[in-house]
PDB file of C-alpha atoms in Angstrom:
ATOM      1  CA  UNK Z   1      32.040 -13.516 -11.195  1.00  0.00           C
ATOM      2  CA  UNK Z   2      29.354 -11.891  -8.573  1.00  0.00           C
ATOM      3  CA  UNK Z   3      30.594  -9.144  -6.399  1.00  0.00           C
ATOM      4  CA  UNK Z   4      28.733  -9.139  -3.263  1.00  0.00           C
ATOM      5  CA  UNK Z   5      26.897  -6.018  -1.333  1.00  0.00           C
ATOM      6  CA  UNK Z   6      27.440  -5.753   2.383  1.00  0.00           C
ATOM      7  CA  UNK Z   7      25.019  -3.926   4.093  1.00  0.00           C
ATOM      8  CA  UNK Z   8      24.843  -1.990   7.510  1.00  0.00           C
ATOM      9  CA  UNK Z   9      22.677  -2.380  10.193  1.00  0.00           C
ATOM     10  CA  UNK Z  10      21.132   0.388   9.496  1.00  0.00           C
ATOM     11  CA  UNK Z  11      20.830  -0.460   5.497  1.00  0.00           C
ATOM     12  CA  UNK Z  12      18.848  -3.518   6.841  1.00  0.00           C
ATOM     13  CA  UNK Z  13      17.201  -1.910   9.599  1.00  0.00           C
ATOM     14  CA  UNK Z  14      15.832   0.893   6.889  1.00  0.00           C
ATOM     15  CA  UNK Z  15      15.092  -2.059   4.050  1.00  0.00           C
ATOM     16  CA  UNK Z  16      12.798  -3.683   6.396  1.00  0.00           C
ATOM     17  CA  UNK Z  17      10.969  -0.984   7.575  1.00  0.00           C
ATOM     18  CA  UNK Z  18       9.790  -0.633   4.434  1.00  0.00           C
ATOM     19  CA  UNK Z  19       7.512  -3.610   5.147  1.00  0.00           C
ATOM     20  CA  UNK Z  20       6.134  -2.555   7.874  1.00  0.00           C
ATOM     21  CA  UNK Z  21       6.082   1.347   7.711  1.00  0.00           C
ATOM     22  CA  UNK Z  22       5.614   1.871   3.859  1.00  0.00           C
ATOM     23  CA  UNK Z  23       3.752  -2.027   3.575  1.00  0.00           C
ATOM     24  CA  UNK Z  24       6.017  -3.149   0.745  1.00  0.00           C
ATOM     25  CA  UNK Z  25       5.400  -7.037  -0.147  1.00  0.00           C
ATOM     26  CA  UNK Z  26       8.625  -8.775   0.534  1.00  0.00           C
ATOM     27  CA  UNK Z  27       9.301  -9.521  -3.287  1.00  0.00           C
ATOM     28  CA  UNK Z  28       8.778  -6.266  -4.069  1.00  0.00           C
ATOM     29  CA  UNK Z  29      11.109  -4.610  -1.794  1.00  0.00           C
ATOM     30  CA  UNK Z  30      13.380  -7.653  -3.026  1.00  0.00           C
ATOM     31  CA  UNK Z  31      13.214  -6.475  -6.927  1.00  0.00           C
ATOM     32  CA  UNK Z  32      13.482  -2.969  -6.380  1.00  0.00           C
ATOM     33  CA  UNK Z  33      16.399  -3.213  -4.497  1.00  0.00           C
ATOM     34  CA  UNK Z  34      18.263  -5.961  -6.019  1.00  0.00           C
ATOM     35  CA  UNK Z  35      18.170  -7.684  -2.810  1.00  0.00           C
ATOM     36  CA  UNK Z  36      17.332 -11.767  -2.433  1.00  0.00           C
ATOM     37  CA  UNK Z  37      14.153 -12.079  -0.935  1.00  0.00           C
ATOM     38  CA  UNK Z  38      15.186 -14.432   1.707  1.00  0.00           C
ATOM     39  CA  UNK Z  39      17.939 -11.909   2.744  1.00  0.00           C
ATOM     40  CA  UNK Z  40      14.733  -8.954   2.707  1.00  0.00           C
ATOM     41  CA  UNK Z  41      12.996 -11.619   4.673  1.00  0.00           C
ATOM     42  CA  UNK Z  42      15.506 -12.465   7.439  1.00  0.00           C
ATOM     43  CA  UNK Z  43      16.475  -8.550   7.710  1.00  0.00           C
ATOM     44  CA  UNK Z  44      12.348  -8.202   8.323  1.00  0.00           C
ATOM     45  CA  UNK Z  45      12.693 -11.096  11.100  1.00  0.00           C
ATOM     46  CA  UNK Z  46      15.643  -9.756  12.995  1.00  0.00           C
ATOM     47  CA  UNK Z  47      14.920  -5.811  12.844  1.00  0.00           C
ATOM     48  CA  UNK Z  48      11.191  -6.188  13.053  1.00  0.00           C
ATOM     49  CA  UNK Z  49      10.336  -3.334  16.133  1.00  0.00           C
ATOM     50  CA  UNK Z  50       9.274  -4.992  19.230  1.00  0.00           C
ATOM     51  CA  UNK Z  51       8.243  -2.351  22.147  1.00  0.00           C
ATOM     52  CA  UNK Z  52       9.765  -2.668  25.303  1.00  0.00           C
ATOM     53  CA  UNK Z  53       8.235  -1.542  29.235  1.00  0.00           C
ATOM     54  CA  UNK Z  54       9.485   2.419  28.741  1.00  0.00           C
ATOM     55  CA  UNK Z  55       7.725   2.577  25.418  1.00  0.00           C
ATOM     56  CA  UNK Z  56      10.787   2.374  23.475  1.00  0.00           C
ATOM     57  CA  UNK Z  57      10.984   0.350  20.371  1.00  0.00           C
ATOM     58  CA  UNK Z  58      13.686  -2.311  20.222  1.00  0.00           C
ATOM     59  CA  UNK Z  59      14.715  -5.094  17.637  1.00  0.00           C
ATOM     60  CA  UNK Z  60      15.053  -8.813  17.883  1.00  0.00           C
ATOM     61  CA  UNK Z  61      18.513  -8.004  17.177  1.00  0.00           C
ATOM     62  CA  UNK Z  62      18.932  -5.516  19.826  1.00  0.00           C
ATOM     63  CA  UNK Z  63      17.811  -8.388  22.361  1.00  0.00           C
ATOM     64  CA  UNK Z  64      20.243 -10.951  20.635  1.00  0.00           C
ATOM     65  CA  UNK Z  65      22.882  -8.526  21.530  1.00  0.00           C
ATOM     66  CA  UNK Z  66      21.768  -7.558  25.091  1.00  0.00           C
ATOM     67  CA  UNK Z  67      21.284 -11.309  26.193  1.00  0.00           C
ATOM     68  CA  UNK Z  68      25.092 -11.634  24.928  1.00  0.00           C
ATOM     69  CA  UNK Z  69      26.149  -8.957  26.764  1.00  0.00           C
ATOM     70  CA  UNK Z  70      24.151  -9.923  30.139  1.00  0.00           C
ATOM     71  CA  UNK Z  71      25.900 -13.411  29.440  1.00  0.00           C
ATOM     72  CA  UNK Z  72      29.243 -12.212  29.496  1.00  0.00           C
ATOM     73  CA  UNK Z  73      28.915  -9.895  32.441  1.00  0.00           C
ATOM     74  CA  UNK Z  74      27.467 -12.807  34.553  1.00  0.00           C
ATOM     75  CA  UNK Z  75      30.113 -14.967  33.553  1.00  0.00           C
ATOM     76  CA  UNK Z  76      32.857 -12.191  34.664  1.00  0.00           C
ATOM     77  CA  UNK Z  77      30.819 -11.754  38.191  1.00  0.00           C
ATOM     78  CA  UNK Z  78      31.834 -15.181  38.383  1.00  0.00           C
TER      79      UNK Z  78
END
């Protein structure tokens, strides 16, 4: 039997920034952290840095959760 790893956001956030800040290939950020690749490769997708108007970098994640949130208030204005 397999125990399974759970991960924070900011585990994730930090294991894909090591494809883009350090420029890790995928598979071997996978290996040397035990990780499956397409997990390392989904984490990459959702907390890839996007930059918003103010200069601020944001996630795809972060956007996920704002359009939620923007969602939820509209529906209580309601």
């Amino acid at each position: 039997m397999t125990t399974r790893n759970y991960y924070s956001p900011e585990q994730k956030a930090a294991i894909a920034a090591l494809h883009w800040d350090e420029k890790q290939t995928l598979s071997q950020i996978s290996r040397e952290n035990k990780i499956s690749i397409s997990a390392v490769r989904r984490w990459v997708r959702e907390y890839s840095p996007a930059v918003n108007n103010n200069g601020e970098k944001i996630t795809k994640k972060t956007v996920s959760e704002l359009e939620a949130r923007i969602a939820e208030l509209e529906q209580d204005n309601q």
